[in-house]
């Protein structure tokens, strides 16, 4: 099975080629085209807009540095998103947020109700606000699996934890989210 060239538009293709040539106008245009979406990615991982802006900048520096390695196979958006997710994860590892995150989370999880019903009416804003309130480890795993669609095994490799831990943390994150959303709907 061969991969198909899947860049969305001719304009985006031209911008990528301009970036490869070092054209600052192409870089600016590509930044403006994708900055908002990549800011959302960064914000979902770090939960702090100042830090997310720093990661946005770092991610674009990496993107422009590595743009020569984009082969045109598969989605440019997926390739770019991976750069920003990796940038956010590297930041969290450097800040030791990942290692410090567990303690209180385990106690908080034990207090959760295990039988929470699914929600039929939910806005994206409600969901993303609740995701931002998840403890760090759960937020990272939830984002990678539910939003970025990484498989469990790849999340485990990226985070240096077992696949079973990924599955457990994802399940706990879902339960916490359900509880948060249920509480906010009851208010």
Tab-separated table of N, CA and C in Angstrom, residues 113-186:
chain	number	residue	atom	x	y	z
A	113	UNK	N	-16.623	8.668	42.138
A	113	UNK	CA	-17.629	7.630	41.973
A	113	UNK	C	-17.270	6.832	40.729
A	114	UNK	N	-17.430	5.536	40.774
A	114	UNK	CA	-17.040	4.723	39.628
A	114	UNK	C	-18.171	4.558	38.618
A	115	UNK	N	-19.385	4.853	39.010
A	115	UNK	CA	-20.523	4.652	38.116
A	115	UNK	C	-21.099	6.002	37.705
A	116	UNK	N	-20.561	6.575	36.609
A	116	UNK	CA	-21.015	7.869	36.133
A	116	UNK	C	-21.608	7.684	34.742
A	117	UNK	N	-22.785	8.250	34.514
A	117	UNK	CA	-23.447	8.076	33.220
A	117	UNK	C	-22.821	8.959	32.148
A	118	UNK	N	-22.913	8.562	30.866
A	118	UNK	CA	-22.385	9.383	29.779
A	118	UNK	C	-23.263	10.611	29.548
A	119	UNK	N	-22.700	11.606	28.885
A	119	UNK	CA	-23.419	12.857	28.650
A	119	UNK	C	-23.783	12.979	27.187
A	120	UNK	N	-25.017	13.366	26.957
A	120	UNK	CA	-25.452	13.520	25.578
A	120	UNK	C	-25.262	14.956	25.081
A	121	UNK	N	-25.411	15.915	25.975
A	121	UNK	CA	-25.263	17.321	25.573
A	121	UNK	C	-24.044	17.912	26.271
A	122	UNK	N	-23.077	18.293	25.462
A	122	UNK	CA	-21.825	18.796	26.012
A	122	UNK	C	-21.176	19.703	24.981
A	123	UNK	N	-20.756	20.880	25.396
A	123	UNK	CA	-20.071	21.763	24.449
A	123	UNK	C	-18.579	21.455	24.458
A	124	UNK	N	-17.928	21.803	23.375
A	124	UNK	CA	-16.479	21.605	23.288
A	124	UNK	C	-15.774	22.443	24.350
A	125	UNK	N	-16.273	23.651	24.601
A	125	UNK	CA	-15.656	24.505	25.622
A	125	UNK	C	-15.726	23.867	27.004
A	126	UNK	N	-16.876	23.265	27.333
A	126	UNK	CA	-17.020	22.572	28.617
A	126	UNK	C	-16.009	21.440	28.727
A	127	UNK	N	-15.897	20.676	27.666
A	127	UNK	CA	-14.989	19.540	27.669
A	127	UNK	C	-13.535	19.989	27.811
A	128	UNK	N	-13.102	20.971	27.014
A	128	UNK	CA	-11.708	21.402	27.070
A	128	UNK	C	-11.377	22.083	28.399
A	129	UNK	N	-12.329	22.799	28.972
A	129	UNK	CA	-12.087	23.400	30.287
A	129	UNK	C	-11.900	22.308	31.338
A	130	UNK	N	-12.672	21.250	31.238
A	130	UNK	CA	-12.542	20.137	32.186
A	130	UNK	C	-11.236	19.381	31.968
A	131	UNK	N	-10.857	19.177	30.728
A	131	UNK	CA	-9.593	18.506	30.429
A	131	UNK	C	-8.434	19.300	31.032
A	132	UNK	N	-8.499	20.622	30.932
A	132	UNK	CA	-7.427	21.473	31.477
A	132	UNK	C	-7.314	21.333	32.993
A	133	UNK	N	-8.395	20.945	33.669
A	133	UNK	CA	-8.369	20.798	35.121
A	133	UNK	C	-7.912	19.403	35.559
A	134	UNK	N	-7.729	18.486	34.631
A	134	UNK	CA	-7.238	17.149	34.994
A	134	UNK	C	-5.827	17.248	35.555
A	135	UNK	N	-5.454	16.360	36.469
A	135	UNK	CA	-4.061	16.297	36.918
A	135	UNK	C	-3.138	16.024	35.718
A	136	UNK	N	-1.932	16.470	35.804
A	136	UNK	CA	-0.989	16.454	34.680
A	136	UNK	C	-0.900	15.115	33.959
A	137	UNK	N	-0.641	14.034	34.660
A	137	UNK	CA	-0.469	12.737	33.999
A	137	UNK	C	-1.726	12.327	33.243
A	138	UNK	N	-2.856	12.507	33.876
A	138	UNK	CA	-4.113	12.108	33.243
A	138	UNK	C	-4.403	12.986	32.031
A	139	UNK	N	-4.136	14.287	32.150
A	139	UNK	CA	-4.376	15.211	31.044
A	139	UNK	C	-3.513	14.832	29.845
A	140	UNK	N	-2.246	14.505	30.094
A	140	UNK	CA	-1.339	14.144	29.003
A	140	UNK	C	-1.822	12.880	28.297
A	141	UNK	N	-2.108	11.849	29.063
A	141	UNK	CA	-2.549	10.584	28.468
A	141	UNK	C	-3.881	10.767	27.746
A	142	UNK	N	-4.805	11.496	28.364
A	142	UNK	CA	-6.105	11.720	27.725
A	142	UNK	C	-5.935	12.457	26.401
A	143	UNK	N	-5.140	13.520	26.403
A	143	UNK	CA	-4.901	14.272	25.168
A	143	UNK	C	-4.289	13.401	24.081
A	144	UNK	N	-3.263	12.647	24.460
A	144	UNK	CA	-2.576	11.836	23.455
A	144	UNK	C	-3.481	10.766	22.871
A	145	UNK	N	-4.306	10.153	23.702
A	145	UNK	CA	-5.138	9.057	23.211
A	145	UNK	C	-6.438	9.556	22.574
A	146	UNK	N	-7.208	10.346	23.315
A	146	UNK	CA	-8.541	10.721	22.858
A	146	UNK	C	-8.530	11.829	21.808
A	147	UNK	N	-7.565	12.734	21.897
A	147	UNK	CA	-7.580	13.870	20.985
A	147	UNK	C	-6.567	13.710	19.862
A	148	UNK	N	-5.337	13.343	20.204
A	148	UNK	CA	-4.300	13.195	19.192
A	148	UNK	C	-4.336	11.826	18.513
A	149	UNK	N	-5.061	10.885	19.100
A	149	UNK	CA	-5.249	9.533	18.555
A	149	UNK	C	-3.970	8.705	18.467
A	150	UNK	N	-3.079	8.895	19.436
A	150	UNK	CA	-1.906	8.027	19.529
A	150	UNK	C	-2.380	6.674	20.058
A	151	UNK	N	-1.814	5.572	19.591
A	151	UNK	CA	-2.145	4.267	20.179
A	151	UNK	C	-1.495	4.128	21.564
A	152	UNK	N	-2.084	3.285	22.412
A	152	UNK	CA	-1.574	3.099	23.778
A	152	UNK	C	-0.084	2.772	23.802
A	153	UNK	N	0.341	1.912	22.907
A	153	UNK	CA	1.744	1.489	22.924
A	153	UNK	C	2.686	2.656	22.616
A	154	UNK	N	2.271	3.539	21.721
A	154	UNK	CA	3.120	4.678	21.391
A	154	UNK	C	3.149	5.688	22.545
A	155	UNK	N	2.027	5.866	23.220
A	155	UNK	CA	1.994	6.747	24.392
A	155	UNK	C	2.939	6.200	25.454
A	156	UNK	N	2.873	4.896	25.669
A	156	UNK	CA	3.743	4.256	26.662
A	156	UNK	C	5.210	4.513	26.332
A	157	UNK	N	5.578	4.356	25.072
A	157	UNK	CA	6.965	4.602	24.642
A	157	UNK	C	7.357	6.065	24.862
A	158	UNK	N	6.497	6.980	24.452
A	158	UNK	CA	6.791	8.412	24.579
A	158	UNK	C	6.965	8.834	26.031
A	159	UNK	N	6.155	8.267	26.928
A	159	UNK	CA	6.157	8.700	28.323
A	159	UNK	C	7.024	7.827	29.220
A	160	UNK	N	7.528	6.721	28.691
A	160	UNK	CA	8.378	5.841	29.483
A	160	UNK	C	7.617	5.108	30.580
A	161	UNK	N	6.375	4.739	30.278
A	161	UNK	CA	5.554	3.987	31.227
A	161	UNK	C	4.998	2.766	30.511
A	162	UNK	N	4.403	1.849	31.268
A	162	UNK	CA	3.881	0.643	30.640
A	162	UNK	C	2.565	0.931	29.922
A	163	UNK	N	2.255	0.073	28.985
A	163	UNK	CA	1.004	0.208	28.252
A	163	UNK	C	-0.195	0.063	29.194
A	164	UNK	N	-0.081	-0.820	30.190
A	164	UNK	CA	-1.165	-0.968	31.165
A	164	UNK	C	-1.354	0.293	31.986
A	165	UNK	N	-0.268	0.980	32.308
A	165	UNK	CA	-0.372	2.245	33.034
A	165	UNK	C	-1.090	3.280	32.180
A	166	UNK	N	-0.792	3.311	30.891
A	166	UNK	CA	-1.471	4.227	29.973
A	166	UNK	C	-2.970	3.941	29.983
A	167	UNK	N	-3.330	2.681	29.849
A	167	UNK	CA	-4.751	2.318	29.837
A	167	UNK	C	-5.431	2.709	31.148
A	168	UNK	N	-4.760	2.464	32.254
A	168	UNK	CA	-5.309	2.791	33.565
A	168	UNK	C	-5.477	4.306	33.727
A	169	UNK	N	-4.465	5.059	33.342
A	169	UNK	CA	-4.546	6.505	33.488
A	169	UNK	C	-5.596	7.107	32.562
A	170	UNK	N	-5.752	6.527	31.385
A	170	UNK	CA	-6.797	7.003	30.471
A	170	UNK	C	-8.181	6.732	31.083
A	171	UNK	N	-8.368	5.554	31.631
A	171	UNK	CA	-9.656	5.221	32.248
A	171	UNK	C	-9.943	6.156	33.428
A	172	UNK	N	-8.926	6.423	34.224
A	172	UNK	CA	-9.097	7.331	35.361
A	172	UNK	C	-9.401	8.751	34.895
A	173	UNK	N	-8.723	9.183	33.851
A	173	UNK	CA	-8.974	10.521	33.306
A	173	UNK	C	-10.417	10.627	32.821
A	174	UNK	N	-10.886	9.609	32.140
A	174	UNK	CA	-12.280	9.613	31.661
A	174	UNK	C	-13.254	9.688	32.828
A	175	UNK	N	-12.989	8.914	33.880
A	175	UNK	CA	-13.877	8.940	35.043
A	175	UNK	C	-13.864	10.313	35.713
A	176	UNK	N	-12.678	10.902	35.837
A	176	UNK	CA	-12.587	12.236	36.432
A	176	UNK	C	-13.356	13.252	35.585
A	177	UNK	N	-13.181	13.171	34.273
A	177	UNK	CA	-13.889	14.085	33.380
A	177	UNK	C	-15.401	13.915	33.510
A	178	UNK	N	-15.848	12.685	33.539
A	178	UNK	CA	-17.278	12.438	33.682
A	178	UNK	C	-17.806	13.047	34.971
A	179	UNK	N	-17.060	12.883	36.038
A	179	UNK	CA	-17.483	13.430	37.332
A	179	UNK	C	-17.506	14.956	37.284
A	180	UNK	N	-16.465	15.562	36.736
A	180	UNK	CA	-16.412	17.026	36.637
A	180	UNK	C	-17.575	17.563	35.813
A	181	UNK	N	-17.822	16.904	34.684
A	181	UNK	CA	-18.888	17.371	33.800
A	181	UNK	C	-20.262	17.174	34.427
A	182	UNK	N	-20.423	16.086	35.126
A	182	UNK	CA	-21.698	15.845	35.805
A	182	UNK	C	-21.935	16.915	36.861
A	183	UNK	N	-20.899	17.226	37.625
A	183	UNK	CA	-21.021	18.265	38.658
A	183	UNK	C	-21.320	19.621	38.045
A	184	UNK	N	-20.673	19.944	36.940
A	184	UNK	CA	-20.925	21.259	36.326
A	184	UNK	C	-22.318	21.327	35.714
A	185	UNK	N	-22.846	20.210	35.231
A	185	UNK	CA	-24.201	20.194	34.679
A	185	UNK	C	-25.257	20.300	35.771
A	186	UNK	N	-24.917	19.841	36.970
A	186	UNK	CA	-25.874	19.890	38.091
A	186	UNK	C	-25.903	21.247	38.756
